[in-house]
Short mmCIF file of C-alpha atoms and ligand atoms in Angstrom, two decimals:
data_model
loop_
_atom_site.label_atom_id
_atom_site.label_comp_id
_atom_site.label_asym_id
_atom_site.label_seq_id
_atom_site.Cartn_x
_atom_site.Cartn_y
_atom_site.Cartn_z
CA UNK A 1164 -23.48 30.41 -68.53
CA UNK A 1165 -25.16 34.05 -67.96
CA UNK A 1166 -28.30 32.54 -68.64
CA UNK A 1167 -28.63 29.53 -66.40
CA UNK A 1168 -32.69 28.27 -65.85
CA UNK A 1169 -31.79 28.27 -62.39
CA UNK A 1170 -29.59 30.80 -60.30
CA UNK A 1171 -29.14 29.38 -57.13
CA UNK A 1172 -27.61 31.90 -54.26
CA UNK A 1173 -25.95 30.16 -51.68
CA UNK A 1174 -24.41 26.54 -51.38
CA UNK A 1175 -25.53 25.85 -47.28
CA UNK A 1176 -27.64 22.25 -47.24
CA UNK A 1177 -30.95 24.41 -48.72
CA UNK A 1178 -29.38 25.81 -52.10
CA UNK A 1179 -27.25 22.41 -52.55
CA UNK A 1180 -30.39 20.59 -52.10
CA UNK A 1181 -32.04 22.62 -54.57
CA UNK A 1182 -29.44 22.64 -56.82
CA UNK A 1183 -29.54 18.33 -56.52
CA UNK A 1184 -33.23 18.44 -56.90
CA UNK A 1185 -33.61 21.58 -59.92
CA UNK A 1186 -31.29 19.83 -61.45
CA UNK A 1187 -32.53 16.32 -61.57
CA UNK A 1188 -35.75 17.85 -63.58
CA UNK A 1189 -33.17 18.67 -66.42
CA UNK A 1190 -32.97 22.17 -65.08
CA UNK A 1191 -29.07 23.70 -65.92
CA UNK A 1192 -28.61 25.22 -62.73
CA UNK A 1193 -25.71 28.32 -61.48
CA UNK A 1194 -24.78 27.40 -57.90
CA UNK A 1195 -23.52 30.51 -56.40
CA UNK A 1196 -21.70 31.35 -52.94
CA UNK A 1197 -19.15 33.61 -51.77
CA UNK A 1198 -17.16 31.12 -49.73
CA UNK A 1199 -18.78 27.73 -50.15
CA UNK A 1200 -18.58 24.77 -47.06
CA UNK A 1201 -16.10 27.73 -45.62
CA UNK A 1202 -15.72 26.58 -41.65
CA UNK A 1203 -18.81 28.23 -40.03
CA UNK A 1204 -18.39 29.59 -36.89
CA UNK A 1205 -21.45 27.26 -35.24
CA UNK A 1206 -24.34 26.21 -37.34
CA UNK A 1207 -26.61 23.12 -37.22
CA UNK A 1208 -25.35 20.25 -36.78
CA UNK A 1209 -28.04 17.68 -35.90
CA UNK A 1210 -30.45 16.63 -38.57
CA UNK A 1211 -33.88 15.06 -37.47
CA UNK A 1212 -34.82 11.67 -39.23
CA UNK A 1213 -37.25 14.04 -41.68
CA UNK A 1214 -34.22 15.70 -43.08
CA UNK A 1215 -31.59 12.30 -42.61
CA UNK A 1216 -35.05 10.87 -45.23
CA UNK A 1217 -34.16 14.37 -47.93
CA UNK A 1218 -30.57 13.37 -47.59
CA UNK A 1219 -30.91 9.69 -48.06
CA UNK A 1220 -33.59 10.33 -51.26
CA UNK A 1221 -30.85 12.57 -52.75
CA UNK A 1222 -28.38 9.63 -52.49
CA UNK A 1223 -26.17 11.51 -49.95
CA UNK A 1224 -23.44 9.52 -48.33
CA UNK A 1225 -21.39 10.59 -45.46
CA UNK A 1226 -18.77 8.37 -43.84
CA UNK A 1227 -19.55 6.81 -40.91
CA UNK A 1228 -16.35 8.29 -39.27
CA UNK A 1229 -17.94 12.01 -39.53
CA UNK A 1230 -21.10 11.43 -37.99
CA UNK A 1231 -23.34 9.72 -35.84
CA UNK A 1232 -26.39 8.61 -35.53
CA UNK A 1233 -29.34 9.31 -32.15
CA UNK A 1234 -32.20 6.75 -31.18
CA UNK A 1235 -33.80 10.74 -29.68
CA UNK A 1236 -33.23 13.27 -26.54
CA UNK A 1237 -32.69 12.68 -23.31
CA UNK A 1238 -34.62 15.84 -21.42
CA UNK A 1239 -32.56 16.42 -17.75
CA UNK A 1240 -35.33 18.75 -15.97
CA UNK A 1241 -34.71 21.30 -13.57
CA UNK A 1242 -34.69 20.17 -9.40
CA UNK A 1243 -34.19 17.00 -10.25
CA UNK A 1244 -36.92 15.49 -11.40
CA UNK A 1245 -36.46 12.34 -13.18
CA UNK A 1246 -35.06 12.47 -16.69
CA UNK A 1247 -37.04 11.30 -19.67
CA UNK A 1248 -36.36 9.66 -22.38
CA UNK A 1249 -37.39 10.07 -26.31
CA UNK A 1250 -36.85 7.88 -28.68
CA UNK A 1251 -37.48 8.17 -32.68
CA UNK A 1252 -40.03 5.48 -33.61
CA UNK A 1253 -38.64 3.67 -35.97
CA UNK A 1254 -36.02 6.11 -37.37
CA UNK A 1255 -32.56 8.39 -36.24
CA UNK A 1256 -31.26 10.85 -35.97
CA UNK A 1257 -27.68 12.14 -37.46
CA UNK A 1258 -25.27 14.86 -36.72
CA UNK A 1259 -21.91 15.74 -38.22
CA UNK A 1260 -19.91 19.18 -38.15
CA UNK A 1261 -21.60 21.55 -40.60
CA UNK A 1262 -19.32 21.89 -42.67
CA UNK A 1263 -19.04 18.18 -43.43
CA UNK A 1264 -22.57 17.89 -44.34
CA UNK A 1265 -22.38 21.04 -46.86
CA UNK A 1266 -18.84 19.12 -48.68
CA UNK A 1267 -20.69 16.31 -49.22
CA UNK A 1268 -23.46 18.02 -50.91
CA UNK A 1269 -21.21 19.82 -52.98
CA UNK A 1270 -19.48 16.62 -53.98
CA UNK A 1271 -22.70 15.65 -54.98
CA UNK A 1272 -23.47 18.85 -56.88
CA UNK A 1273 -20.03 18.96 -58.63
CA UNK A 1274 -20.36 15.31 -60.35
CA UNK A 1275 -24.05 16.46 -61.54
CA UNK A 1276 -23.79 17.64 -65.36
CA UNK A 1277 -26.57 20.11 -64.67
CA UNK A 1278 -24.72 22.11 -62.20
CA UNK A 1279 -22.21 24.13 -62.49
CA UNK A 1280 -20.70 25.91 -59.45
CA UNK A 1281 -19.49 29.35 -58.98
CA UNK A 1282 -17.18 30.34 -55.81
CA UNK A 1283 -16.06 33.81 -54.53
CA UNK A 1284 -18.95 35.40 -56.47
CA UNK A 1285 -22.33 36.33 -54.27
CA UNK A 1286 -25.49 37.91 -55.21
CA UNK A 1287 -26.13 41.39 -54.85
CA UNK A 1288 -29.77 41.60 -55.33
CA UNK A 1289 -32.05 40.74 -57.77
CA UNK A 1290 -36.02 41.28 -59.14
CA UNK A 1291 -39.36 39.53 -59.52
CA UNK A 1292 -38.75 38.66 -62.62
CA UNK A 1293 -35.54 36.47 -62.65
CA UNK A 1294 -32.96 39.35 -63.08
CA UNK A 1295 -30.11 38.86 -60.58
CA UNK A 1296 -27.15 41.40 -59.74
CA UNK A 1297 -23.88 39.33 -58.72
CA UNK A 1298 -20.18 39.99 -57.92
CA UNK A 1299 -19.64 37.99 -61.52
CA UNK A 1300 -22.10 40.66 -63.75
CA UNK A 1301 -25.95 40.02 -64.44
CA UNK A 1302 -28.00 37.20 -65.39
CA UNK A 1303 -30.90 35.79 -66.15
CA UNK A 1304 -33.26 33.27 -65.18
CA UNK A 1305 -36.12 31.37 -65.13
CA UNK A 1306 -35.78 31.41 -61.27
CA UNK A 1307 -33.75 33.05 -58.66
CA UNK A 1308 -33.20 30.30 -55.54
CA UNK A 1309 -32.40 32.85 -52.42
CA UNK A 1310 -31.01 30.34 -50.15
CA UNK A 1311 -28.12 32.83 -48.96
CA UNK A 1312 -29.32 32.10 -45.39
CA UNK A 1313 -30.51 34.05 -42.48
CA UNK A 1314 -29.56 38.00 -44.12
CA UNK A 1315 -30.54 36.65 -47.34
CA UNK A 1316 -29.87 39.55 -50.14
CA UNK A 1317 -32.56 38.22 -52.48
CA UNK A 1318 -35.17 38.19 -49.42
CA UNK A 1319 -33.84 41.73 -48.95
CA UNK A 1320 -34.17 42.41 -52.56
CA UNK A 1321 -38.13 41.76 -52.74
CA UNK A 1322 -39.02 43.38 -49.33
CA UNK A 1323 -36.63 46.16 -48.59
CA UNK A 1324 -38.27 48.10 -45.77
CA UNK A 1325 -38.42 44.39 -43.61
CA UNK A 1326 -37.47 44.87 -39.81
CA UNK A 1327 -34.68 42.92 -39.46
CA UNK A 1328 -34.75 39.22 -37.11
CA UNK A 1329 -34.91 39.44 -33.39
CA UNK A 1330 -32.41 38.71 -31.76
CA UNK A 1331 -33.22 36.01 -29.11
CA UNK A 1332 -30.19 34.31 -27.40
CA UNK A 1333 -25.67 33.67 -28.15
CA UNK A 1334 -24.86 30.38 -28.13
CA UNK A 1335 -21.56 29.00 -26.89
CA UNK A 1336 -20.15 25.85 -28.42
CA UNK A 1337 -17.36 23.38 -27.93
CA UNK A 1338 -16.63 19.95 -28.83
CA UNK A 1339 -14.40 17.99 -26.39
CA UNK A 1340 -12.57 14.93 -28.19
CA UNK A 1341 -12.43 11.58 -26.50
CA UNK A 1342 -15.59 12.31 -24.16
CA UNK A 1343 -18.95 10.04 -22.57
CA UNK A 1344 -21.98 11.19 -23.11
CA UNK A 1345 -23.88 10.04 -19.78
CA UNK A 1346 -25.77 7.53 -22.12
CA UNK A 1347 -24.42 7.09 -25.67
CA UNK A 1348 -26.57 7.58 -28.37
CA UNK A 1349 -28.98 10.27 -27.50
CA UNK A 1350 -28.76 13.82 -27.24
CA UNK A 1351 -29.60 15.50 -23.94
CA UNK A 1352 -31.53 18.65 -23.02
CA UNK A 1353 -30.09 19.94 -19.89
CA UNK A 1354 -32.43 22.71 -17.78
CA UNK A 1355 -31.60 24.47 -14.91
CA UNK A 1356 -28.96 26.80 -15.84
CA UNK A 1357 -29.84 30.20 -17.24
CA UNK A 1358 -30.78 28.86 -20.17
CA UNK A 1359 -30.76 24.97 -21.84
CA UNK A 1360 -27.63 22.73 -22.45
CA UNK A 1361 -27.40 20.54 -25.10
CA UNK A 1362 -25.22 17.49 -25.32
CA UNK A 1363 -24.88 14.95 -28.22
CA UNK A 1364 -22.38 12.85 -30.09
CA UNK A 1365 -20.88 15.23 -32.93
CA UNK A 1366 -18.63 12.68 -34.84
CA UNK A 1367 -17.01 8.75 -33.25
CA UNK A 1368 -14.80 10.32 -31.14
CA UNK A 1369 -16.17 14.22 -30.15
CA UNK A 1370 -18.56 15.01 -28.15
CA UNK A 1371 -20.67 18.31 -29.01
CA UNK A 1372 -21.93 21.11 -25.90
CA UNK A 1373 -23.45 24.17 -26.76
CA UNK A 1374 -24.94 26.59 -23.82
CA UNK A 1375 -27.42 28.90 -24.63
CA UNK A 1376 -26.81 32.48 -23.23
CA UNK A 1377 -30.35 34.45 -23.50
CA UNK A 1378 -30.86 38.08 -23.82
CA UNK A 1379 -29.76 40.82 -22.82
CA UNK A 1380 -27.13 38.01 -21.00
CA UNK A 1381 -24.08 39.45 -19.61
CA UNK A 1382 -21.96 41.70 -21.18
CA UNK A 1383 -18.73 40.12 -23.51
CA UNK A 1384 -15.87 40.28 -21.39
CA UNK A 1385 -17.91 38.38 -18.48
CA UNK A 1386 -19.45 35.87 -20.53
CA UNK A 1387 -17.07 33.12 -20.00
CA UNK A 1388 -17.30 33.56 -15.77
CA UNK A 1389 -20.93 33.16 -16.50
CA UNK A 1390 -21.00 29.80 -18.31
CA UNK A 1391 -18.11 28.78 -15.58
CA UNK A 1392 -20.42 30.17 -12.80
CA UNK A 1393 -24.46 29.38 -13.82
CA UNK A 1394 -23.61 26.33 -16.43
CA UNK A 1395 -20.81 24.42 -16.13
CA UNK A 1396 -21.85 23.17 -12.19
CA UNK A 1397 -24.81 21.71 -14.51
CA UNK A 1398 -22.91 19.64 -16.62
CA UNK A 1399 -22.51 16.07 -15.53
CA UNK A 1400 -19.45 15.83 -13.56
CA UNK A 1401 -17.04 13.23 -15.44
CA UNK A 1402 -17.98 15.89 -18.57
CA UNK A 1403 -16.33 19.38 -16.09
CA UNK A 1404 -12.60 19.08 -16.15
CA UNK A 1405 -13.17 18.40 -19.85
CA UNK A 1406 -15.77 21.56 -20.42
CA UNK A 1407 -13.79 23.75 -17.50
CA UNK A 1408 -10.52 23.50 -19.99
CA UNK A 1409 -12.72 23.71 -23.17
CA UNK A 1410 -14.55 27.35 -21.86
CA UNK A 1411 -11.09 28.55 -20.74
CA UNK A 1412 -8.85 27.88 -23.14
CA UNK A 1413 -10.11 30.29 -25.95
CA UNK A 1414 -11.49 27.15 -27.44
CA UNK A 1415 -14.87 28.29 -28.02
CA UNK A 1416 -17.39 28.90 -30.43
CA UNK A 1417 -20.03 31.72 -30.59
CA UNK A 1418 -23.19 32.40 -33.15
CA UNK A 1419 -26.21 34.43 -32.40
CA UNK A 1420 -29.52 33.54 -32.60
CA UNK A 1421 -32.09 35.78 -34.25
CA UNK A 1422 -35.82 34.88 -35.27
CA UNK A 1423 -37.59 35.91 -38.01
CA UNK A 1424 -41.15 33.40 -39.02
CA UNK A 1425 -40.97 31.64 -42.22
CA UNK A 1426 -43.58 33.74 -43.49
CA UNK A 1427 -41.99 34.90 -47.22
CA UNK A 1428 -41.09 32.13 -50.02
CA UNK A 1429 -40.61 34.27 -52.62
CA UNK A 1430 -42.69 35.81 -55.59
CA UNK A 1431 -42.93 35.05 -59.18
CA UNK A 1432 -39.48 34.23 -60.35
CA UNK A 1433 -37.83 34.35 -56.99
CA UNK A 1434 -38.16 31.60 -54.61
CA UNK A 1435 -36.47 31.42 -50.99
CA UNK A 1436 -35.76 28.46 -49.56
CA UNK A 1437 -33.93 27.33 -45.66
CA UNK A 1438 -33.22 30.08 -43.28
CA UNK A 1439 -33.79 33.05 -46.33
CA UNK A 1440 -37.70 32.02 -45.35
CA UNK A 1441 -37.44 32.63 -41.78
CA UNK A 1442 -35.50 31.07 -38.81
CA UNK A 1443 -35.61 30.16 -35.05
CA UNK A 1444 -34.21 29.37 -32.04
CA UNK A 1445 -31.77 26.19 -32.63
CA UNK A 1446 -32.90 24.55 -29.82
CA UNK A 1447 -35.28 22.58 -31.51
CA UNK A 1448 -32.82 21.57 -34.02
CA UNK A 1449 -35.83 21.87 -37.50
CA UNK A 1450 -33.17 24.89 -39.32
CA UNK A 1451 -31.41 21.78 -41.55
CA UNK A 1452 -34.19 19.83 -41.79
CA UNK A 1453 -36.42 22.44 -43.00
CA UNK A 1454 -33.42 23.67 -45.51
CA UNK A 1455 -33.91 20.70 -47.09
CA UNK A 1456 -37.75 19.93 -46.85
CA UNK A 1457 -37.89 23.25 -49.01
CA UNK A 1458 -35.46 22.12 -51.47
CA UNK A 1459 -37.10 19.07 -51.85
CA UNK A 1460 -40.66 20.66 -51.88
CA UNK A 1461 -39.71 23.83 -54.22
CA UNK A 1462 -38.22 20.69 -57.23
CA UNK A 1463 -41.28 18.65 -56.83
CA UNK A 1464 -43.63 22.00 -57.01
CA UNK A 1465 -45.24 22.54 -60.45
CA UNK A 1466 -44.99 26.37 -59.28
CA UNK A 1467 -44.37 29.21 -56.21
CA UNK A 1468 -47.25 29.00 -55.40
CA UNK A 1469 -47.97 25.30 -54.83
CA UNK A 1470 -44.18 25.16 -53.37
CA UNK A 1471 -45.05 28.35 -50.26
CA UNK A 1472 -48.40 26.01 -49.85
CA UNK A 1473 -46.55 22.84 -49.02
CA UNK A 1474 -43.50 24.74 -47.23
CA UNK A 1475 -46.08 26.81 -44.84
CA UNK A 1476 -47.82 23.88 -44.56
CA UNK A 1477 -44.67 21.52 -43.59
CA UNK A 1478 -43.48 24.85 -41.11
CA UNK A 1479 -46.65 26.02 -38.85
CA UNK A 1480 -45.87 22.20 -36.13
CA UNK A 1481 -42.04 22.96 -35.52
CA UNK A 1482 -42.87 26.64 -35.88
CA UNK A 1483 -45.08 25.76 -32.92
CA UNK A 1484 -43.16 23.13 -31.08
CA UNK A 1485 -40.24 25.53 -31.74
CA UNK A 1486 -42.08 28.19 -29.58
CA UNK A 1487 -43.86 26.47 -26.92
CA UNK A 1488 -40.18 24.76 -26.28
CA UNK A 1489 -38.50 27.51 -25.85
CA UNK A 1490 -41.18 29.34 -23.33
CA UNK A 1491 -41.62 25.68 -21.14
CA UNK A 1492 -37.37 25.87 -21.21
CA UNK A 1493 -36.56 29.28 -20.47
CA UNK A 1494 -39.70 30.98 -18.67
CA UNK A 1495 -39.27 31.50 -15.29
CA UNK A 1496 -42.94 32.13 -14.21
CA UNK A 1497 -45.25 29.79 -12.49
CA UNK A 1498 -47.38 28.95 -15.48
CA UNK A 1499 -44.64 27.96 -18.02
CA UNK A 1500 -43.82 26.15 -14.91
CA UNK A 1501 -46.95 23.82 -14.39
CA UNK A 1502 -47.42 23.23 -17.98
CA UNK A 1503 -43.66 22.15 -18.37
CA UNK A 1504 -44.41 19.85 -15.18
CA UNK A 1505 -47.46 19.13 -17.08
CA UNK A 1506 -45.89 17.97 -19.90
CA UNK A 1507 -43.67 16.49 -18.83
CA UNK A 1508 -45.77 13.66 -16.31
CA UNK A 1509 -47.60 13.18 -19.85
CA UNK A 1510 -44.30 11.77 -20.59
CA UNK A 1511 -43.20 9.92 -17.84
CA UNK A 1512 -46.67 8.72 -17.62
CA UNK A 1513 -47.16 7.46 -21.20
CA UNK A 1514 -44.63 5.91 -23.91
CA UNK A 1515 -47.27 6.52 -26.89
CA UNK A 1516 -46.95 10.39 -26.18
CA UNK A 1517 -43.39 10.52 -26.01
CA UNK A 1518 -43.36 8.92 -29.58
CA UNK A 1519 -46.14 11.35 -30.54
CA UNK A 1520 -43.69 14.27 -29.23
CA UNK A 1521 -40.96 12.88 -31.31
CA UNK A 1522 -43.03 12.86 -33.96
CA UNK A 1523 -43.44 16.38 -34.09
CA UNK A 1524 -40.01 17.38 -32.99
CA UNK A 1525 -38.52 15.44 -35.44
CA UNK A 1526 -41.31 16.81 -38.02
CA UNK A 1527 -42.21 13.72 -39.42
CA UNK A 1528 -45.37 14.84 -37.94
CA UNK A 1529 -46.80 17.92 -39.10
CA UNK A 1530 -50.31 17.62 -38.93
CA UNK A 1531 -52.29 21.02 -36.67
CA UNK A 1532 -54.26 19.07 -34.96
CA UNK A 1533 -52.42 16.75 -32.48
CA UNK A 1534 -50.32 19.38 -31.58
CA UNK A 1535 -53.50 21.19 -30.61
CA UNK A 1536 -54.91 18.18 -28.93
CA UNK A 1537 -51.43 17.96 -26.56
CA UNK A 1538 -51.80 21.94 -25.53
CA UNK A 1539 -55.15 21.25 -24.44
CA UNK A 1540 -53.89 18.26 -22.90
CA UNK A 1541 -51.20 19.95 -20.79
CA UNK A 1542 -53.79 22.50 -19.90
CA UNK A 1543 -56.23 20.80 -18.28
CA UNK A 1544 -53.75 18.55 -16.65
CA UNK A 1545 -52.27 21.80 -15.38
CA UNK A 1546 -55.61 23.67 -14.40
CA UNK A 1547 -56.37 20.58 -11.94
CA UNK A 1548 -52.96 20.04 -10.69
CA UNK A 1549 -53.07 16.52 -11.01
CA UNK A 1550 -56.65 16.19 -9.76
CA UNK A 1551 -56.88 18.54 -6.67
CA UNK A 1552 -58.15 21.49 -7.97
CA UNK A 1553 -57.61 24.84 -6.28
CA UNK A 1554 -61.17 26.01 -6.72
CA UNK A 1555 -60.62 29.59 -5.93
CA UNK A 1556 -57.47 29.79 -8.31
CA UNK A 1557 -59.14 28.16 -11.17
CA UNK A 1558 -60.62 31.39 -13.20
CA UNK A 1559 -57.66 33.37 -13.08
CA UNK A 1560 -55.66 30.27 -14.36
CA UNK A 1561 -57.90 29.65 -16.56
CA UNK A 1562 -57.86 33.65 -18.12
CA UNK A 1563 -53.74 32.92 -17.59
CA UNK A 1564 -53.58 29.65 -19.68
CA UNK A 1565 -55.97 31.19 -22.38
CA UNK A 1566 -53.73 34.24 -22.78
CA UNK A 1567 -51.11 32.10 -22.85
CA UNK A 1568 -53.01 29.90 -25.73
CA UNK A 1569 -53.62 33.23 -27.48
CA UNK A 1570 -49.33 34.16 -27.35
CA UNK A 1571 -49.35 30.34 -29.26
CA UNK A 1572 -51.76 31.30 -31.80
CA UNK A 1573 -50.08 34.47 -33.05
CA UNK A 1574 -47.13 34.41 -34.83
CA UNK A 1575 -44.96 34.73 -32.59
CA UNK A 1576 -41.24 35.36 -31.39
CA UNK A 1577 -39.87 32.60 -29.11
CA UNK A 1578 -39.92 33.79 -25.25
CA UNK A 1579 -37.93 36.78 -24.72
CA UNK A 1580 -39.94 38.06 -22.03
CA UNK A 1581 -38.05 40.25 -19.88
CA UNK A 1582 -35.73 40.73 -22.40
CA UNK A 1583 -35.65 44.01 -24.92
CA UNK A 1584 -36.95 43.47 -28.14
CA UNK A 1585 -33.30 43.63 -29.81
CA UNK A 1586 -32.93 44.10 -33.00
CA UNK A 1587 -30.03 42.70 -35.26
CA UNK A 1588 -28.51 45.18 -37.89
C1 LIG B 214 -26.17 28.21 -32.84
C2 LIG B 214 -26.74 27.89 -34.08
C3 LIG B 214 -27.23 26.59 -33.87
C4 LIG B 214 -27.72 25.47 -34.77
N1 LIG B 214 -28.02 24.09 -34.68
C5 LIG B 214 -28.39 23.44 -36.01
C6 LIG B 214 -29.02 22.31 -35.41
O1 LIG B 214 -28.54 21.19 -34.61
N2 LIG B 214 -29.52 21.07 -36.32
C7 LIG B 214 -30.52 22.13 -37.24
O2 LIG B 214 -31.17 21.66 -37.94
N3 LIG B 214 -30.12 23.78 -37.49
C8 LIG B 214 -29.23 23.99 -36.31
N4 LIG B 214 -29.27 25.53 -36.85
C9 LIG B 214 -29.54 26.22 -37.99
C10 LIG B 214 -28.78 25.57 -39.29
O3 LIG B 214 -27.35 25.90 -39.48
C11 LIG B 214 -29.58 26.33 -40.52
O4 LIG B 214 -31.33 26.89 -40.62
C12 LIG B 214 -29.30 26.28 -41.65
O5 LIG B 214 -28.07 25.75 -41.70
C13 LIG B 214 -29.55 26.65 -42.73
O6 LIG B 214 -29.81 26.24 -44.14
P1 LIG B 214 -29.44 27.47 -45.36
O7 LIG B 214 -29.09 26.42 -46.15
O8 LIG B 214 -31.05 27.96 -45.47
O9 LIG B 214 -28.25 28.26 -44.77
P2 LIG B 214 -26.99 28.21 -44.36
O10 LIG B 214 -26.52 26.95 -43.79
O11 LIG B 214 -26.84 29.65 -43.76
O12 LIG B 214 -26.29 28.23 -45.39
C14 LIG B 214 -26.75 30.06 -46.49
C15 LIG B 214 -25.27 29.88 -47.58
O13 LIG B 214 -25.21 31.55 -48.58
C16 LIG B 214 -23.84 31.50 -48.75
N5 LIG B 214 -24.53 33.54 -48.84
C17 LIG B 214 -24.80 34.19 -48.34
N6 LIG B 214 -24.84 35.14 -48.74
C18 LIG B 214 -24.88 35.00 -50.03
C19 LIG B 214 -24.96 35.70 -50.99
N7 LIG B 214 -25.43 37.28 -51.21
N8 LIG B 214 -24.90 35.32 -52.46
C20 LIG B 214 -24.38 34.49 -52.31
N9 LIG B 214 -24.39 33.02 -51.58
C21 LIG B 214 -24.73 34.00 -50.79
C22 LIG B 214 -23.46 31.93 -47.82
O14 LIG B 214 -21.65 31.50 -47.72
C23 LIG B 214 -23.95 29.64 -47.26
O15 LIG B 214 -22.82 29.18 -47.60
C24 LIG B 214 -28.21 25.71 -35.37
C25 LIG B 214 -28.11 27.86 -35.78
C26 LIG B 214 -27.04 28.12 -35.12
C27 LIG B 214 -26.92 29.73 -35.11
#
């Protein structure tokens, strides 16, 4: 099939879901990937309810023995503050090994008459007129979809002069068999180490732990010692012995995290989906859900402009949630600490607010004004320090808050203050 209606580069979650959506609309689709469903070093595993809903609409079924369901998150603040439970209202999140998700999607794609899979080949370049150069020769299509991830060749071809993504942090991941979480049915975010630690049940018999090491971090040779000394003490005591063994016996998977704003969806006959559009720190776990939502929106849009508008409006809130959480959870300055305490106090005091926060985190509410209102309320609370305002300091703190709000209003990389703006080559 040298002239399919649609050529999709990349058979990750975004590419497979795009193939299924577009083939359902009657298009003939060629799905090309050099190594589909390959075991990735470390990649997305937690899917928020909005992403789960897309999988359900696609009819994807995952064997219950390969996945786990979650009611929400429990945030463990530093300094022995009380943990905060954030529940998904009326829905649940899903986690599974990344390759389990892609294998399930690929299986559905293989069963679809409109989709042809081409493994072992990659797209090299594409033009906005729908011409693609690949390792399997040249193709001409009505639409080329770049679902080829963070270093998208389609994006590079359309925007050759673009600066590379900003390097944010490294993630170390371990899997513990037969381990028990402090509270089952929730993801746990532990703060207090140099970067956040995330614990969640990956499958019925495996617990995933990830450690985020912000840039610049220690040199490669000192990373494991850094994790043992600075992160391990923050884990629940019952998990520490197994985590120590996993960390010291080379069972660690590594990934580097980069940031590119979700600001480019393609041009004319070339569309981008998922990480190729832009990507963020994995802390908020939005990447998979956004890739699935992009795919659905692309398949349903009458033209590229309509897809761009819908995807942009969906992406605004998650981008800001990621940025705020990253800064509140990582920045050591007094203002960010004050904002974090105010936000946590609000969550402690109001189940309604925690539900609202979870709807925003889970991409179920992507409207701008509720998020802006949350920031304004949190900022106001920080200024008055819970009813006892430090009057002489008020003007200075108000100025600092305005600067913080100004940072939030721009297209900003997540918090990496104090670290060089290292670019990935
Ligand atoms: C450490 C870490 C943890 C994460 N955790 C989460 C999480 O818990 N939840 C979450 O939602 N997100 C998470 N993410 C993000 C998530 O993994 C991505 O957002 C998601 O995988 C994006 O899907 P995608 O289909 O756009 O791209 P990818 O999953 O990157 O798939 C791209 C595909 O394109 C193929 N490809 C590459 N180049 C070419 C080419 N030239 N031609 C053809 N094919 C090509 C690749 O082989 C690959 O199969 C995490 C990311 C990291 C790094």
